[in-house]
Amino acid sequence: MPTFDTSTPAVLVRLDRNPFHHGTLGAVRSLGRAGVEVHAVTGAAAGPVARSRHLARAHVAPPGTADLDGVHRLLRTVSERVGRPAVLVPLDDVTALAADALRTALAGRYLQPEQPSGLAARVADKAELVAVCAELGVPHPRTALPCTPAEAAAAAWSLGLPAVAKWSRPWLLPPGSGLRSTRLLRSAREARDLQARAAEAGSRLLVQEFLPPGRGLDWFFHGYAGSGPACFPGATGRKERSWPAEAGLTAVGRWLPNPAVDSAARRVVAALGYRGILDLDFRLDPGTGAYHLLDFNPRPGAQFRLFTDGSGLDVVRALHLDLTGRRVPPLAPAHGRSFVVENYALLSLAGALAARARRRTGRGAGAPAARGTGGGGTEAAWWAADDPGPAAAMAAAWTRHAVRRALPARRRPPAAPPQAAATRPEQRPTTTA
């Protein structure tokens, strides 16, 4: 294991209210096992993460800290509690962008990678990413940026239905609005209705070509771009199972070599001059053989612990080593290593079994399972023999969460029978010369 500066603590920050974010626990364990004093700042009670023996202290953000001034006040308060400069590890987009914007104001309190001004916000903005890919010649799904509801409807027809709708800055979506960062559009009317809510959403709507998902088509690159060209540990992995199926977060991932994805990721990072931890998502288009860059996240991905080599190095440890003046060794490949998020893997498995049953009765079709190379070991997101508390707390909280969701469904009255009259199909929009 590399030698860490254990006199420099780490402050992990995630401001959303999800108590089941396993990436936060992964970062706590990664640095805590290295002897680093770890503080975690969360948007709600720390939940299962607070049970980790590797966490020195949990700090709960007060309500209303998602804006820049609120994040600044929060980070100053935590800095005063910690009492000495600390490595700052943002774990969500809101914090990553705020930390970048507050770099000068936080100097002396937090250690952060030197970054071109505004670059984190540029790559996180999905509309800006379209331009970045065009500039660099990196494959990206065909995308329209409508300005009116009529343009959104026309774009959906032009790109073909189903299409994908994305908000360019999803971290600005107001809580309780019902708006989702990404949505599959099955009609032009849906595109028109979403565009009409652009002011409420706080950012532009993208209407994007739908690249069909499938087993073995979704890949990711996690890395840390450090203080010099040689300091760039990174690796590629494949999403084996997701929840929701084929479109959600990684439930099971596997570390596998993919030279095309690795080359594209490193080329984008080098061209932009990006520094820090990054998580890039790609999808393979089987028709063309091209890997399309879908997202650039300027922070650790929740499954970053998948890429942990035999010495224990991962991207979060690389960040701490680099910012404290330690050498960051190359990442030693552990191809075949897998990472399992127990709660979501169970849901994914149940969905897969249901899909298999439908295929057997002729009611559905599915893609063949993707197979890995084997070997490399497996890491669980929640269970760890040296730190069992979070897994037990997660299981209890997850059960309560499932019961709360099930009760309203059981009390809901049965749906009314469908109307006999057929709904008139939506007409294709016409254009004039």
Coordinates of C-alpha atoms in Angstrom, one line a residue:
M1 CA 0.0 0.0 0.0
P2 CA 1.3 3.5 -0.8
T3 CA 2.3 5.7 2.2
F4 CA -0.5 8.2 3.1
D5 CA -0.2 11.6 4.9
T6 CA -2.4 10.6 7.8
S7 CA -2.1 14.1 9.3
T8 CA -4.3 15.5 6.5
P9 CA -8.0 14.6 7.0
A10 CA -10.6 14.1 4.2
V11 CA -14.0 15.8 4.0
L12 CA -16.5 13.9 1.9
V13 CA -19.5 15.9 0.8
R14 CA -22.8 14.7 -0.7
L15 CA -25.8 17.1 -0.3
D16 CA -28.7 15.0 -1.7
R17 CA -30.9 13.2 0.8
N18 CA -30.4 9.6 -0.4
P19 CA -29.3 7.5 2.6
F20 CA -28.5 4.5 0.4
H21 CA -25.6 6.1 -1.6
H22 CA -23.1 3.3 -1.4
G23 CA -20.4 5.5 -3.1
T24 CA -20.2 7.6 0.1
L25 CA -19.6 4.5 2.2
G26 CA -17.0 3.3 -0.3
A27 CA -15.0 6.6 0.0
V28 CA -15.3 6.4 3.8
R29 CA -13.9 2.9 3.9
S30 CA -11.2 3.6 1.3
L31 CA -9.6 6.5 3.1
G32 CA -10.4 5.3 6.6
R33 CA -8.6 2.0 6.0
A34 CA -5.6 3.9 4.9
G35 CA -5.4 5.7 8.3
V36 CA -6.9 9.0 7.1
E37 CA -9.3 10.8 9.4
V38 CA -12.6 10.9 7.5
H39 CA -15.5 13.3 7.8
A40 CA -18.7 12.9 5.8
V41 CA -21.1 15.7 5.1
T42 CA -24.6 14.6 4.1
G43 CA -27.8 16.3 3.1
A44 CA -29.8 14.3 5.7
A45 CA -29.1 12.0 8.6
A46 CA -26.1 10.0 7.5
G47 CA -28.0 6.7 7.7
P48 CA -26.1 3.5 7.3
V49 CA -22.9 5.3 6.4
A50 CA -22.8 6.7 10.0
R51 CA -22.4 3.2 11.3
S52 CA -19.0 2.7 9.6
R53 CA -16.1 2.3 12.0
H54 CA -13.9 4.1 9.5
L55 CA -15.9 7.4 9.8
A56 CA -14.5 9.9 12.3
R57 CA -17.6 12.2 12.3
A58 CA -20.8 12.7 10.3
H59 CA -21.9 16.3 9.6
V60 CA -25.5 16.9 8.6
A61 CA -26.1 19.9 6.3
P62 CA -28.9 22.2 7.4
P63 CA -31.8 22.7 5.0
G64 CA -31.3 25.2 2.2
T65 CA -27.6 24.6 1.6
A66 CA -27.8 23.6 -2.1
D67 CA -27.0 27.2 -3.4
L68 CA -23.5 28.5 -3.7
D69 CA -23.7 30.7 -0.5
G70 CA -25.2 27.8 1.5
V71 CA -22.4 25.4 0.4
H72 CA -19.8 28.0 1.2
R73 CA -21.2 28.5 4.8
L74 CA -21.4 24.8 5.3
L75 CA -17.9 24.0 4.2
R76 CA -16.5 26.9 6.3
T77 CA -18.4 25.5 9.3
V78 CA -17.1 22.0 8.8
S79 CA -13.6 23.3 8.2
E80 CA -13.7 25.0 11.6
R81 CA -14.8 21.8 13.2
V82 CA -12.1 19.8 11.6
G83 CA -9.5 22.3 12.7
R84 CA -6.9 21.9 9.9
P85 CA -6.7 21.8 6.1
A86 CA -8.4 18.8 4.6
V87 CA -8.7 17.1 1.2
L88 CA -12.2 17.9 -0.2
V89 CA -14.0 15.0 -2.0
P90 CA -17.3 16.1 -3.6
L91 CA -19.6 13.1 -4.2
D92 CA -22.4 14.7 -6.2
D93 CA -22.7 17.3 -9.0
V94 CA -24.0 20.1 -6.8
T95 CA -21.0 19.9 -4.5
A96 CA -18.5 19.4 -7.3
L97 CA -19.6 22.5 -9.1
A98 CA -19.8 24.6 -5.9
A99 CA -16.3 23.5 -4.8
D100 CA -15.0 24.4 -8.2
A101 CA -16.6 27.9 -8.1
L102 CA -15.5 28.4 -4.5
R103 CA -11.9 27.3 -5.1
T104 CA -10.3 30.7 -4.2
A105 CA -12.7 31.3 -1.2
L106 CA -11.8 27.8 0.2
A107 CA -8.1 28.1 -0.3
G108 CA -6.2 27.4 3.0
R109 CA -9.1 25.3 4.3
Y110 CA -9.4 22.6 1.6
L111 CA -7.0 20.9 -0.8
Q112 CA -8.4 20.6 -4.4
P113 CA -6.9 19.8 -7.8
E114 CA -6.0 22.8 -9.9
Q115 CA -8.7 23.1 -12.5
P116 CA -9.4 25.4 -15.5
S117 CA -12.1 27.9 -14.3
G118 CA -15.6 26.7 -15.1
L119 CA -14.6 23.4 -16.6
A120 CA -16.4 21.2 -14.1
A121 CA -19.7 23.0 -14.9
R122 CA -19.0 22.7 -18.6
V123 CA -18.5 18.9 -18.7
A124 CA -21.4 18.3 -16.2
D125 CA -23.8 20.3 -18.4
K126 CA -25.3 17.8 -20.9
A127 CA -25.8 20.5 -23.5
E128 CA -22.2 21.6 -23.2
L129 CA -21.1 18.0 -23.5
V130 CA -22.7 17.8 -26.9
A131 CA -20.5 20.7 -28.1
V132 CA -17.4 19.1 -26.5
C133 CA -17.9 15.8 -28.3
A134 CA -18.5 17.6 -31.6
E135 CA -15.3 19.6 -31.1
L136 CA -13.2 16.5 -30.3
G137 CA -14.8 14.1 -32.8
V138 CA -16.1 11.8 -30.0
P139 CA -19.2 9.8 -30.9
H140 CA -22.3 11.2 -29.2
P141 CA -26.0 10.5 -29.8
R142 CA -27.7 12.9 -32.2
T143 CA -29.1 15.6 -30.1
A144 CA -31.5 18.6 -30.6
L145 CA -31.8 21.6 -28.3
P146 CA -35.3 22.9 -28.8
C147 CA -36.4 26.4 -27.8
T148 CA -40.2 25.9 -28.0
P149 CA -42.6 23.1 -27.4
A150 CA -43.3 22.8 -31.1
E151 CA -39.5 22.4 -31.8
A152 CA -39.3 19.7 -29.1
A153 CA -42.2 17.8 -30.7
A154 CA -40.6 18.1 -34.2
A155 CA -37.2 17.0 -32.8
A156 CA -38.7 13.9 -31.3
W157 CA -40.2 12.9 -34.7
S158 CA -37.0 13.7 -36.5
L159 CA -34.8 11.7 -34.3
G160 CA -37.3 8.8 -34.1
L161 CA -39.5 7.5 -31.3
P162 CA -38.7 6.5 -28.7
A163 CA -36.3 9.3 -28.0
V164 CA -34.5 10.4 -24.9
A165 CA -35.2 13.7 -23.0
K166 CA -32.6 15.1 -20.7
W167 CA -32.3 18.3 -18.7
S168 CA -28.9 19.8 -19.3
R169 CA -28.4 20.7 -15.6
P170 CA -30.3 18.1 -13.7
W171 CA -29.0 19.2 -10.3
L172 CA -31.2 22.3 -10.7
L173 CA -34.5 20.3 -10.9
P174 CA -36.7 21.4 -8.0
P175 CA -37.6 18.7 -5.4
G176 CA -41.1 17.5 -5.6
S177 CA -41.7 18.7 -9.2
G178 CA -41.9 15.2 -10.6
L179 CA -39.3 16.1 -13.2
R180 CA -36.6 13.5 -13.8
S181 CA -33.1 14.1 -15.1
T182 CA -33.7 11.6 -18.0
R183 CA -36.8 10.3 -19.5
L184 CA -37.8 8.1 -22.4
L185 CA -40.2 9.8 -24.8
R186 CA -42.7 7.7 -26.6
S187 CA -44.7 10.5 -28.2
A188 CA -44.1 14.0 -29.6
R189 CA -46.7 15.2 -27.1
E190 CA -44.5 14.2 -24.2
A191 CA -41.6 16.2 -25.7
R192 CA -43.8 19.2 -26.1
D193 CA -45.1 19.0 -22.6
L194 CA -41.6 18.7 -21.1
Q195 CA -40.3 21.7 -23.1
A196 CA -43.2 23.7 -21.7
R197 CA -41.7 23.2 -18.2
A198 CA -38.2 24.4 -19.1
A199 CA -38.4 27.5 -16.9
E200 CA -39.5 25.3 -13.9
A201 CA -36.7 22.8 -14.6
G202 CA -34.0 25.6 -14.5
S203 CA -32.1 24.4 -17.6
R204 CA -32.4 23.5 -21.3
L205 CA -34.2 20.4 -22.5
L206 CA -32.2 18.0 -24.8
V207 CA -34.0 15.6 -27.1
Q208 CA -31.6 12.9 -28.0
E209 CA -31.5 9.8 -30.3
F210 CA -32.2 6.7 -28.3
L211 CA -29.4 4.1 -28.4
P212 CA -31.2 0.9 -27.3
P213 CA -29.7 -0.5 -24.1
G214 CA -28.7 -4.2 -23.8
R215 CA -26.6 -6.5 -21.7
G216 CA -22.9 -5.8 -22.4
L217 CA -23.5 -2.4 -24.1
D218 CA -23.0 0.0 -21.2
W219 CA -19.4 0.8 -20.2
F220 CA -17.7 3.3 -17.9
F221 CA -14.3 4.8 -17.3
H222 CA -13.2 6.0 -13.9
G223 CA -10.0 7.8 -13.4
Y224 CA -8.0 10.5 -11.6
A225 CA -6.2 13.1 -13.6
G226 CA -3.5 14.4 -11.4
S227 CA -0.6 16.9 -11.2
G228 CA 1.2 15.6 -14.3
P229 CA 0.6 13.6 -17.5
A230 CA 2.0 10.5 -15.9
C231 CA -0.5 10.8 -13.0
F232 CA -3.6 9.4 -14.6
P233 CA -4.7 6.1 -13.0
G234 CA -7.9 4.9 -14.7
A235 CA -9.7 1.8 -15.9
T236 CA -12.7 0.7 -17.9
G237 CA -15.6 -1.5 -16.7
R238 CA -18.8 -2.9 -18.0
K239 CA -22.3 -2.7 -16.5
E240 CA -23.4 -6.3 -16.1
R241 CA -26.7 -5.6 -14.3
S242 CA -28.5 -2.3 -13.6
W243 CA -31.6 -1.1 -11.7
P244 CA -34.0 -0.2 -13.2
A245 CA -33.1 -2.9 -15.8
E246 CA -30.9 -1.8 -18.6
A247 CA -31.4 1.9 -17.9
G248 CA -30.5 2.6 -14.3
L249 CA -27.5 2.6 -11.9
T250 CA -24.9 -0.2 -11.8
A251 CA -26.1 -3.1 -9.7
V252 CA -23.3 -5.4 -10.8
G253 CA -20.2 -4.1 -12.6
R254 CA -17.0 -5.9 -13.8
W255 CA -13.5 -4.5 -14.5
L256 CA -12.7 -5.4 -18.1
P257 CA -10.3 -4.0 -20.6
N258 CA -11.8 -1.9 -23.4
P259 CA -9.1 0.0 -25.4
A260 CA -11.6 2.0 -27.4
V261 CA -13.3 3.4 -24.3
D262 CA -10.0 3.9 -22.5
S263 CA -8.5 5.8 -25.5
A264 CA -11.6 8.0 -25.9
A265 CA -11.8 8.9 -22.2
R266 CA -8.2 9.8 -22.0
R267 CA -8.3 11.9 -25.2
V268 CA -11.3 13.9 -23.9
V269 CA -9.7 14.5 -20.5
A270 CA -6.3 15.6 -22.0
A271 CA -7.9 17.9 -24.6
L272 CA -10.0 19.7 -21.9
G273 CA -7.1 19.9 -19.4
Y274 CA -9.5 18.4 -16.8
R275 CA -8.0 17.6 -13.4
G276 CA -9.5 15.6 -10.6
I277 CA -11.7 12.5 -10.3
L278 CA -14.0 11.7 -13.2
D279 CA -16.6 9.1 -14.2
L280 CA -17.5 8.8 -17.9
D281 CA -20.4 6.7 -19.2
F282 CA -20.4 5.2 -22.7
R283 CA -22.9 3.1 -24.7
L284 CA -22.0 0.9 -27.6
D285 CA -24.0 1.2 -30.8
P286 CA -23.9 -2.4 -32.2
G287 CA -24.9 -1.1 -35.6
T288 CA -21.8 1.0 -36.0
G289 CA -19.4 -0.4 -33.4
A290 CA -19.0 3.1 -32.0
Y291 CA -18.9 3.9 -28.3
H292 CA -20.9 7.0 -27.6
L293 CA -20.0 9.3 -24.7
L294 CA -23.3 9.8 -22.7
D295 CA -22.1 11.6 -19.5
F296 CA -19.1 13.2 -18.0
N297 CA -19.4 13.3 -14.2
P298 CA -16.7 15.5 -12.5
R299 CA -16.7 13.4 -9.3
P300 CA -16.4 9.7 -8.3
G301 CA -19.0 7.3 -9.6
A302 CA -20.9 5.3 -7.0
Q303 CA -19.1 2.1 -8.1
F304 CA -15.6 3.6 -8.1
R305 CA -14.4 0.8 -5.7
L306 CA -14.7 -1.6 -8.5
F307 CA -11.4 -0.3 -9.7
T308 CA -9.3 -1.2 -6.7
D309 CA -6.0 -2.9 -7.4
G310 CA -4.0 -5.3 -5.3
S311 CA -2.3 -2.5 -3.4
G312 CA -5.6 -0.9 -2.5
L313 CA -5.3 2.0 -4.9
D314 CA -8.5 3.6 -6.2
V315 CA -9.3 7.1 -7.5
V316 CA -10.3 8.5 -4.1
R317 CA -7.0 7.3 -2.6
A318 CA -5.2 8.7 -5.7
L319 CA -6.7 12.1 -5.1
H320 CA -5.5 12.2 -1.4
L321 CA -2.0 11.0 -2.3
D322 CA -1.6 13.5 -5.1
L323 CA -2.9 16.5 -3.1
T324 CA -0.7 15.7 -0.1
G325 CA 2.4 15.5 -2.3
R326 CA 2.7 11.7 -2.4
R327 CA 3.5 9.7 -5.5
V328 CA 0.5 8.1 -7.2
P329 CA 1.6 4.7 -8.6
P330 CA 0.0 3.3 -11.8
L331 CA -3.2 1.3 -11.3
A332 CA -2.4 -2.4 -11.6
P333 CA -5.2 -4.1 -13.7
A334 CA -7.4 -6.6 -11.9
H335 CA -9.5 -7.6 -14.9
G336 CA -12.5 -9.7 -14.0
R337 CA -12.9 -8.1 -10.6
S338 CA -16.6 -7.4 -9.9
F339 CA -18.6 -5.0 -7.7
V340 CA -22.0 -5.8 -6.4
V341 CA -24.6 -3.4 -4.8
E342 CA -26.5 -5.9 -2.8
N343 CA -29.9 -4.2 -2.6
Y344 CA -30.1 -3.2 -6.2
A345 CA -28.6 -6.5 -7.4
L346 CA -31.5 -8.4 -5.7
L347 CA -34.0 -6.1 -7.5
S348 CA -32.1 -6.6 -10.8
L349 CA -32.1 -10.3 -10.3
A350 CA -35.8 -10.4 -9.6
G351 CA -36.4 -8.3 -12.8
A352 CA -34.2 -10.7 -14.8
L353 CA -36.1 -13.7 -13.6
A354 CA -39.4 -12.1 -14.5
A355 CA -38.1 -11.2 -17.9
R356 CA -36.9 -14.8 -18.4
A357 CA -40.4 -16.1 -17.5
R358 CA -41.9 -13.8 -20.1
R359 CA -39.6 -15.0 -22.7
R360 CA -40.5 -18.6 -21.9
T361 CA -44.2 -17.8 -22.4
G362 CA -43.5 -15.9 -25.6
R363 CA -44.5 -12.5 -24.1
G364 CA -41.2 -10.8 -24.4
A365 CA -37.6 -10.9 -25.7
G366 CA -34.3 -10.2 -24.1
A367 CA -30.7 -9.8 -25.0
P368 CA -28.3 -12.6 -24.1
A369 CA -26.3 -12.2 -20.9
A370 CA -22.9 -10.6 -21.2
R371 CA -20.1 -12.7 -19.7
G372 CA -16.9 -11.5 -18.1
T373 CA -13.4 -13.0 -18.0
G374 CA -13.7 -14.3 -14.4
G375 CA -11.2 -13.8 -11.6
G376 CA -10.2 -10.6 -9.8
G377 CA -12.5 -11.2 -6.8
T378 CA -15.7 -9.5 -5.8
E379 CA -16.4 -6.5 -3.5
A380 CA -19.8 -5.8 -2.0
A381 CA -21.0 -2.2 -1.7
W382 CA -22.4 -2.6 1.8
W383 CA -21.0 -5.8 3.4
A384 CA -17.4 -5.8 4.7
A385 CA -16.1 -8.2 7.3
D386 CA -14.1 -5.4 9.0
D387 CA -17.0 -3.0 9.0
P388 CA -20.4 -4.9 9.3
G389 CA -22.4 -2.0 10.8
P390 CA -23.4 -0.3 7.6
A391 CA -24.7 -3.5 6.0
A392 CA -26.9 -4.3 9.0
A393 CA -28.2 -0.7 9.1
M394 CA -28.8 -0.7 5.3
A395 CA -30.8 -3.9 5.5
A396 CA -33.1 -2.6 8.3
A397 CA -33.6 0.8 6.6
W398 CA -34.2 -0.8 3.2
T399 CA -36.8 -3.1 4.7
R400 CA -38.6 -0.1 6.3
H401 CA -38.4 1.8 3.0
A402 CA -39.9 -1.1 1.1
V403 CA -42.7 -1.5 3.6
R404 CA -43.6 2.2 3.4
R405 CA -43.8 2.0 -0.4
A406 CA -45.9 -1.2 -0.4
L407 CA -48.5 0.0 2.1
P408 CA -50.0 2.8 0.0
A409 CA -50.1 0.5 -3.0
R410 CA -52.2 -2.1 -1.1
R411 CA -54.6 0.6 0.1
R412 CA -55.0 2.1 -3.4
P413 CA -58.5 1.3 -4.9
P414 CA -58.5 -0.9 -8.0
A415 CA -58.1 0.9 -11.3
A416 CA -61.2 1.5 -13.3
P417 CA -61.7 -0.6 -16.4
P418 CA -60.4 0.9 -19.6
Q419 CA -62.7 3.0 -21.7
A420 CA -64.2 1.3 -24.7
A421 CA -63.6 4.2 -27.1
A422 CA -60.2 4.2 -28.7
T423 CA -57.9 7.1 -28.2
R424 CA -57.2 9.0 -31.4
P425 CA -53.5 8.7 -32.2
E426 CA -51.4 11.8 -32.1
Q427 CA -50.9 13.4 -35.5
R428 CA -47.4 13.9 -36.9
P429 CA -46.6 17.7 -36.9
T430 CA -46.5 19.3 -40.3
T431 CA -44.0 21.9 -41.5
T432 CA -44.3 24.6 -44.1
A433 CA -41.7 25.9 -46.5

